[in-house]
Amino acid sequence: MKTVLMVAEKPSLAQALAKILSNSSMHSRKGSNSACSIHEYTGKFLGEPGVRFKMTSVCGHVMGLDFMGKYNSWDRVDPVELFRAPALKKESSPNLHMPKFLEREARGCDYLVLWLDCDKEGENICFEVIDAVKPAMNRPRGNEQIIFRAHFSAITDTDIKRAMNNLGEPNKNESDSVDARQELDLRIGCAFTRYQTKFFQGKYGDLDSTLISYGPCQTPTLGFCVERHDKIQSFKPEAFWVLQVPVTHPSGKTLHLEWDRVRLFDKEVAHMFLNIVKGNDQAKIVSVTKKEKSKSRPIALNTVEMLRTASSGLGMGPQYTMQMAERLYTQGYISYPRTETTHYPDNFDLRGTLKQQVGSSDWGNAVKELLAQGLEKPRKGADVGDHPPITPMRAATESELGHDPWRLYDYITRHFIATISPDCRYLQTTAHFEIGKEKFTCTGKTVIHPGYTAVMHWQAIVGDENLPPFEIGEVCIVDEVRLVEKQTSPPDYLTESELITLMEKHGIGTDASIPVHINNICERNYVNVIGGRKLKPTTLGIVLVHGYQKIDPDLVLPTMRSAVEKQLNLIATGKAHGDAVLQHGLDIFERKFKYFVHNILGMDELFEVSFSPLAASGKPLSRCGKCRRYMKFVQAKPSRLHCSSCDETYSLPQNGSIKLYKELKCPLDDFELVLWTTGSRGKSYPLCPYCYNNAPFRDMRKGMGCNECTHPTCIHSLGQNGVSGCVECDNGALVLDQTSAPKWRMACNKCNVVINFGEHIHKISVAEDSCEECDSAILDFAFNKAKSPLEDGATEHSGCIFCDPVLKPLVGIKYAAMKLARAGRGRGVRGRGGGRGRGRGRGRGRGKPKDKMAQLAAYFV
């Protein structure tokens, strides 16, 4: 029996595809990595019946580009080396073991069908999957094609089955263009980011940003925001004067006339015209023009327009909007949400798509009327050749989608209906008045046919634009003549919607990456989102852009990235070679980087007047082990300790609180220990600032606290407090938290597993012995006498928390409440029989020798 392996981009998508292709007769099982499932069924393939199908998925990219190990050290590598440093593909999510999972499922398979998203990133993932599975598949006979690509735009029975019957091949050129973009962004971004982060965070204490990053797309995006900020700051208001003349029509309606001169900037001239008009108490109608006009229905919806409207009309950020859209697509409610096309294909079933909305309580009546009168031909848009425009694929209600997804679906559906509805037609009436010799006008609109605005009601012509009937020669009474002084106003800060328009216009990013770039400048603390979803640059964002403009304006102008995107598109269309484009781009940016480094003091001058030096930042916290003076704790991101006497800065763990730990000192360097904690529901551990930045032993690395320190005798180290290997992750050790009393707990020093021991315990210590059954360390407990779980009121007990029948009920496994989400929670807690082991070799090293010299000898030998 032949076997076909099919791979989708997400687990939920694989399930939906398998359900359609198998007519809901599939059998499902969990994959070896626990994240992906395999859905199996039997069917026909390439005309051959009785073929076994296996549908599974990846979770986004299988591989990611990164530098070799030694080049990931910020301290030892000059950033300029990153332009030429060897880079290699690594697993994007090592915990998922995706290549191994795919290889296992591919064993014995004869064909591969790729159901990845139909865009450039999807093509790139196709070849990552091929590299993982091809060695394990059965060899083809002769030149037989065994790898196929499915092209689809919606998760519907019709689209999916059509795609299965019209399989193609993956596009290597598009995949190569993604590889080139990834390598360019990695090398350029890392080089600039490492250099300027180290340079400025080593000098200033109130930057309030963990990274001072540069990105070929991110920085021009920030540049647009700062450019608008600069226009606001440099704007000088100018006074002008306007004549306001309300008049009463014979019908009794009050009309507000508009002055034909609009406004005047000369006060004396404005007063002259005021006196001319004031001498008359009647406004005479000298002419009336009536003209039928129309508001054109919208063109079909693409990604950029969806993001624009969601931000300005629905108040949703671009990143959040794309998450909602992808969920709606995966569930089969809308077509593929990443597209640049605004023109429906000739074979697109507009009528069939519209019929699905007949039963809606919101727009059902409008749909029935449209079907009865006939559909309008959609306006001609741009056909980029990727995916059809975004359209609804089946009916939905708010109760089944949820509030925010429904609001987005509501807009997408209304937009689709509007594209095949008539234009809005209205009659525009303009009355021309004379007061003395000055001319005024009054304009109103009367709806003839609402057309598409019956569905897109926010674009409807409002009722107060209607005017009473006018006759030439008719006279209106002038109620009042006012000369009003006003001032020209500066432009407002860019809205997300306006920024998306600018990015699209200048070719910054793609429809898929635009939300990511906007989200990045927000997360880096370069801009803040204020009311109306406007983007206001922070001091850091402003200083960075002004610094780039001072040194090399190309670094922040959109023209550089736009040129790179055009070259990448040449790779995607097969008109240029990937390596040539990559080397050309890297050569240019390497020269720009060297020039930037040589002239960095020009940017530093701007930082000096905007931020405080490290020596003047922070509050005294702990003593330096070198000079014995107090070091200052700089709380602004990234939090760190600075010794102004030694002019040294020490990094600290982020996303938690830092406080002094009982004024205890590290036995190696005399630095006072500090305590990092995420609160009572999280994790805590002490650390030595010097050891955290300079690993004291060969088996340690930078960024390790006392709970990972291998010092043989220190009372805070892993050797003294380690209990067992972690019950969940592969490399962690469970370490007793000595700071957690009276609510004792131990926590993994790698992942966020926390084991609580309950209350009413006075003291817990780690004994020298280990459990004969599981090799975990024996713990000595001293209980509260009044609430001891022991018989006969005993208060002391020693045993293994995993095996001892008295202690086992005390153990409760939880996950630490972290300020930033961490991966690795989705796999469940493994039992003791899961083959992981809790040997003391995982957590504590071997048994402790009795005297100090023997301990040191045992450690180093």
PDB file of N, CA, C and O in Angstrom, residues 812-851:
ATOM      1  N   GLY A 812       2.857  19.848  45.837  1.00  0.00           N
ATOM      2  CA  GLY A 812       1.937  20.383  44.837  1.00  0.00           C
ATOM      3  C   GLY A 812       2.716  21.050  43.729  1.00  0.00           C
ATOM      4  O   GLY A 812       3.478  21.984  43.976  1.00  0.00           O
ATOM      5  N   ILE A 813       2.569  20.546  42.498  1.00  0.00           N
ATOM      6  CA  ILE A 813       3.325  21.095  41.372  1.00  0.00           C
ATOM      7  C   ILE A 813       2.536  22.238  40.745  1.00  0.00           C
ATOM      8  O   ILE A 813       1.362  22.105  40.434  1.00  0.00           O
ATOM      9  N   LYS A 814       3.206  23.367  40.571  1.00  0.00           N
ATOM     10  CA  LYS A 814       2.592  24.532  39.923  1.00  0.00           C
ATOM     11  C   LYS A 814       3.591  25.119  38.931  1.00  0.00           C
ATOM     12  O   LYS A 814       4.712  24.644  38.803  1.00  0.00           O
ATOM     13  N   TYR A 815       3.145  26.161  38.237  1.00  0.00           N
ATOM     14  CA  TYR A 815       4.028  26.887  37.336  1.00  0.00           C
ATOM     15  C   TYR A 815       4.209  28.300  37.858  1.00  0.00           C
ATOM     16  O   TYR A 815       3.256  28.936  38.273  1.00  0.00           O
ATOM     17  N   ALA A 816       5.445  28.762  37.803  1.00  0.00           N
ATOM     18  CA  ALA A 816       5.733  30.094  38.331  1.00  0.00           C
ATOM     19  C   ALA A 816       4.998  31.151  37.538  1.00  0.00           C
ATOM     20  O   ALA A 816       4.914  31.082  36.318  1.00  0.00           O
ATOM     21  N   ALA A 817       4.456  32.137  38.231  1.00  0.00           N
ATOM     22  CA  ALA A 817       3.811  33.272  37.569  1.00  0.00           C
ATOM     23  C   ALA A 817       4.913  34.219  37.116  1.00  0.00           C
ATOM     24  O   ALA A 817       5.476  34.954  37.904  1.00  0.00           O
ATOM     25  N   MET A 818       5.235  34.155  35.828  1.00  0.00           N
ATOM     26  CA  MET A 818       6.320  34.969  35.293  1.00  0.00           C
ATOM     27  C   MET A 818       5.747  36.235  34.664  1.00  0.00           C
ATOM     28  O   MET A 818       4.632  36.241  34.164  1.00  0.00           O
ATOM     29  N   LYS A 819       6.552  37.296  34.648  1.00  0.00           N
ATOM     30  CA  LYS A 819       6.094  38.550  34.039  1.00  0.00           C
ATOM     31  C   LYS A 819       6.110  38.466  32.522  1.00  0.00           C
ATOM     32  O   LYS A 819       5.421  39.193  31.858  1.00  0.00           O
ATOM     33  N   LEU A 820       6.918  37.546  31.979  1.00  0.00           N
ATOM     34  CA  LEU A 820       6.869  37.289  30.550  1.00  0.00           C
ATOM     35  C   LEU A 820       6.594  35.811  30.373  1.00  0.00           C
ATOM     36  O   LEU A 820       7.142  34.972  31.071  1.00  0.00           O
ATOM     37  N   ALA A 821       5.745  35.474  29.395  1.00  0.00           N
ATOM     38  CA  ALA A 821       5.395  34.070  29.165  1.00  0.00           C
ATOM     39  C   ALA A 821       6.623  33.297  28.738  1.00  0.00           C
ATOM     40  O   ALA A 821       7.465  33.781  28.006  1.00  0.00           O
ATOM     41  N   ARG A 822       6.687  32.059  29.180  1.00  0.00           N
ATOM     42  CA  ARG A 822       7.801  31.207  28.782  1.00  0.00           C
ATOM     43  C   ARG A 822       7.271  29.957  28.113  1.00  0.00           C
ATOM     44  O   ARG A 822       6.197  29.494  28.403  1.00  0.00           O
ATOM     45  N   ALA A 823       8.087  29.425  27.222  1.00  0.00           N
ATOM     46  CA  ALA A 823       7.668  28.221  26.523  1.00  0.00           C
ATOM     47  C   ALA A 823       7.833  27.011  27.408  1.00  0.00           C
ATOM     48  O   ALA A 823       8.503  27.034  28.426  1.00  0.00           O
ATOM     49  N   GLY A 824       7.239  25.890  26.983  1.00  0.00           N
ATOM     50  CA  GLY A 824       7.486  24.623  27.654  1.00  0.00           C
ATOM     51  C   GLY A 824       6.414  24.180  28.599  1.00  0.00           C
ATOM     52  O   GLY A 824       6.587  23.208  29.307  1.00  0.00           O
ATOM     53  N   ARG A 825       5.239  24.888  28.614  1.00  0.00           N
ATOM     54  CA  ARG A 825       4.201  24.493  29.557  1.00  0.00           C
ATOM     55  C   ARG A 825       3.213  23.514  28.952  1.00  0.00           C
ATOM     56  O   ARG A 825       2.390  22.971  29.649  1.00  0.00           O
ATOM     57  N   GLY A 826       3.307  23.328  27.669  1.00  0.00           N
ATOM     58  CA  GLY A 826       2.234  22.589  27.025  1.00  0.00           C
ATOM     59  C   GLY A 826       2.368  21.088  27.061  1.00  0.00           C
ATOM     60  O   GLY A 826       1.530  20.385  26.544  1.00  0.00           O
ATOM     61  N   ARG A 827       3.435  20.555  27.658  1.00  0.00           N
ATOM     62  CA  ARG A 827       3.651  19.122  27.526  1.00  0.00           C
ATOM     63  C   ARG A 827       3.142  18.313  28.704  1.00  0.00           C
ATOM     64  O   ARG A 827       3.226  17.099  28.711  1.00  0.00           O
ATOM     65  N   GLY A 828       2.676  18.954  29.732  1.00  0.00           N
ATOM     66  CA  GLY A 828       2.170  18.208  30.877  1.00  0.00           C
ATOM     67  C   GLY A 828       3.282  17.764  31.796  1.00  0.00           C
ATOM     68  O   GLY A 828       4.446  17.748  31.454  1.00  0.00           O
ATOM     69  N   VAL A 829       2.926  17.357  32.994  1.00  0.00           N
ATOM     70  CA  VAL A 829       3.920  16.929  33.985  1.00  0.00           C
ATOM     71  C   VAL A 829       4.106  15.430  33.872  1.00  0.00           C
ATOM     72  O   VAL A 829       3.153  14.670  33.876  1.00  0.00           O
ATOM     73  N   ARG A 830       5.330  15.008  33.748  1.00  0.00           N
ATOM     74  CA  ARG A 830       5.601  13.580  33.625  1.00  0.00           C
ATOM     75  C   ARG A 830       5.645  12.919  34.988  1.00  0.00           C
ATOM     76  O   ARG A 830       6.139  13.484  35.948  1.00  0.00           O
ATOM     77  N   GLY A 831       5.175  11.730  35.029  1.00  0.00           N
ATOM     78  CA  GLY A 831       5.235  10.963  36.263  1.00  0.00           C
ATOM     79  C   GLY A 831       6.616  10.397  36.498  1.00  0.00           C
ATOM     80  O   GLY A 831       7.510  10.505  35.679  1.00  0.00           O
ATOM     81  N   ARG A 832       6.769   9.744  37.607  1.00  0.00           N
ATOM     82  CA  ARG A 832       8.089   9.226  37.966  1.00  0.00           C
ATOM     83  C   ARG A 832       8.523   8.114  37.036  1.00  0.00           C
ATOM     84  O   ARG A 832       9.693   7.841  36.883  1.00  0.00           O
ATOM     85  N   GLY A 833       7.569   7.468  36.406  1.00  0.00           N
ATOM     86  CA  GLY A 833       7.935   6.364  35.523  1.00  0.00           C
ATOM     87  C   GLY A 833       8.256   6.793  34.123  1.00  0.00           C
ATOM     88  O   GLY A 833       8.401   5.961  33.246  1.00  0.00           O
ATOM     89  N   GLY A 834       8.352   8.103  33.865  1.00  0.00           N
ATOM     90  CA  GLY A 834       8.510   8.594  32.505  1.00  0.00           C
ATOM     91  C   GLY A 834       9.909   8.464  31.954  1.00  0.00           C
ATOM     92  O   GLY A 834      10.183   8.910  30.861  1.00  0.00           O
ATOM     93  N   GLY A 835      10.819   7.873  32.678  1.00  0.00           N
ATOM     94  CA  GLY A 835      12.141   7.644  32.143  1.00  0.00           C
ATOM     95  C   GLY A 835      13.082   8.823  32.252  1.00  0.00           C
ATOM     96  O   GLY A 835      14.185   8.792  31.764  1.00  0.00           O
ATOM     97  N   ARG A 836      12.655   9.897  32.906  1.00  0.00           N
ATOM     98  CA  ARG A 836      13.520  11.065  33.018  1.00  0.00           C
ATOM     99  C   ARG A 836      14.527  10.901  34.143  1.00  0.00           C
ATOM    100  O   ARG A 836      15.616  11.405  34.077  1.00  0.00           O
ATOM    101  N   GLY A 837      14.109  10.272  35.214  1.00  0.00           N
ATOM    102  CA  GLY A 837      15.029  10.087  36.334  1.00  0.00           C
ATOM    103  C   GLY A 837      15.150  11.319  37.185  1.00  0.00           C
ATOM    104  O   GLY A 837      15.028  12.421  36.722  1.00  0.00           O
ATOM    105  N   ARG A 838      15.385  11.122  38.474  1.00  0.00           N
ATOM    106  CA  ARG A 838      15.607  12.265  39.358  1.00  0.00           C
ATOM    107  C   ARG A 838      16.960  12.112  40.039  1.00  0.00           C
ATOM    108  O   ARG A 838      17.136  12.509  41.153  1.00  0.00           O
ATOM    109  N   GLY A 839      17.880  11.463  39.387  1.00  0.00           N
ATOM    110  CA  GLY A 839      19.143  11.177  40.046  1.00  0.00           C
ATOM    111  C   GLY A 839      19.841  12.418  40.536  1.00  0.00           C
ATOM    112  O   GLY A 839      19.743  13.481  39.962  1.00  0.00           O
ATOM    113  N   ARG A 840      20.559  12.270  41.612  1.00  0.00           N
ATOM    114  CA  ARG A 840      21.257  13.420  42.176  1.00  0.00           C
ATOM    115  C   ARG A 840      22.346  13.891  41.221  1.00  0.00           C
ATOM    116  O   ARG A 840      22.802  15.002  41.297  1.00  0.00           O
ATOM    117  N   GLY A 841      22.771  13.000  40.322  1.00  0.00           N
ATOM    118  CA  GLY A 841      23.736  13.434  39.322  1.00  0.00           C
ATOM    119  C   GLY A 841      23.172  14.522  38.438  1.00  0.00           C
ATOM    120  O   GLY A 841      23.901  15.312  37.866  1.00  0.00           O
ATOM    121  N   ARG A 842      21.834  14.584  38.294  1.00  0.00           N
ATOM    122  CA  ARG A 842      21.220  15.638  37.489  1.00  0.00           C
ATOM    123  C   ARG A 842      21.239  16.957  38.230  1.00  0.00           C
ATOM    124  O   ARG A 842      21.348  18.006  37.628  1.00  0.00           O
ATOM    125  N   GLY A 843      21.078  16.893  39.553  1.00  0.00           N
ATOM    126  CA  GLY A 843      20.903  18.151  40.258  1.00  0.00           C
ATOM    127  C   GLY A 843      22.010  18.483  41.229  1.00  0.00           C
ATOM    128  O   GLY A 843      22.340  19.629  41.409  1.00  0.00           O
ATOM    129  N   ARG A 844      22.582  17.475  41.883  1.00  0.00           N
ATOM    130  CA  ARG A 844      23.411  17.815  43.034  1.00  0.00           C
ATOM    131  C   ARG A 844      24.849  17.345  42.936  1.00  0.00           C
ATOM    132  O   ARG A 844      25.637  17.590  43.813  1.00  0.00           O
ATOM    133  N   GLY A 845      25.231  16.624  41.916  1.00  0.00           N
ATOM    134  CA  GLY A 845      26.595  16.101  41.927  1.00  0.00           C
ATOM    135  C   GLY A 845      26.659  14.884  42.828  1.00  0.00           C
ATOM    136  O   GLY A 845      25.672  14.374  43.307  1.00  0.00           O
ATOM    137  N   ARG A 846      27.837  14.406  43.087  1.00  0.00           N
ATOM    138  CA  ARG A 846      27.954  13.191  43.916  1.00  0.00           C
ATOM    139  C   ARG A 846      27.908  13.522  45.402  1.00  0.00           C
ATOM    140  O   ARG A 846      27.866  14.678  45.783  1.00  0.00           O
ATOM    141  N   GLY A 847      27.938  12.503  46.226  1.00  0.00           N
ATOM    142  CA  GLY A 847      27.851  12.699  47.670  1.00  0.00           C
ATOM    143  C   GLY A 847      28.946  13.603  48.199  1.00  0.00           C
ATOM    144  O   GLY A 847      30.057  13.629  47.688  1.00  0.00           O
ATOM    145  N   LYS A 848      28.660  14.330  49.284  1.00  0.00           N
ATOM    146  CA  LYS A 848      29.586  15.366  49.757  1.00  0.00           C
ATOM    147  C   LYS A 848      30.664  14.764  50.656  1.00  0.00           C
ATOM    148  O   LYS A 848      30.353  14.095  51.634  1.00  0.00           O
ATOM    149  N   PRO A 849      31.970  14.993  50.374  1.00  0.00           N
ATOM    150  CA  PRO A 849      33.020  14.582  51.319  1.00  0.00           C
ATOM    151  C   PRO A 849      32.856  15.354  52.624  1.00  0.00           C
ATOM    152  O   PRO A 849      32.227  16.396  52.672  1.00  0.00           O
ATOM    153  N   LYS A 850      33.486  14.859  53.681  1.00  0.00           N
ATOM    154  CA  LYS A 850      33.175  15.389  55.013  1.00  0.00           C
ATOM    155  C   LYS A 850      33.958  16.641  55.373  1.00  0.00           C
ATOM    156  O   LYS A 850      33.485  17.469  56.109  1.00  0.00           O
ATOM    157  N   ASP A 851      35.190  16.783  54.904  1.00  0.00           N
ATOM    158  CA  ASP A 851      35.911  17.992  55.300  1.00  0.00           C
ATOM    159  C   ASP A 851      36.108  18.921  54.092  1.00  0.00           C
ATOM    160  O   ASP A 851      35.994  18.515  52.942  1.00  0.00           O
TER     161      ASP A 851
END
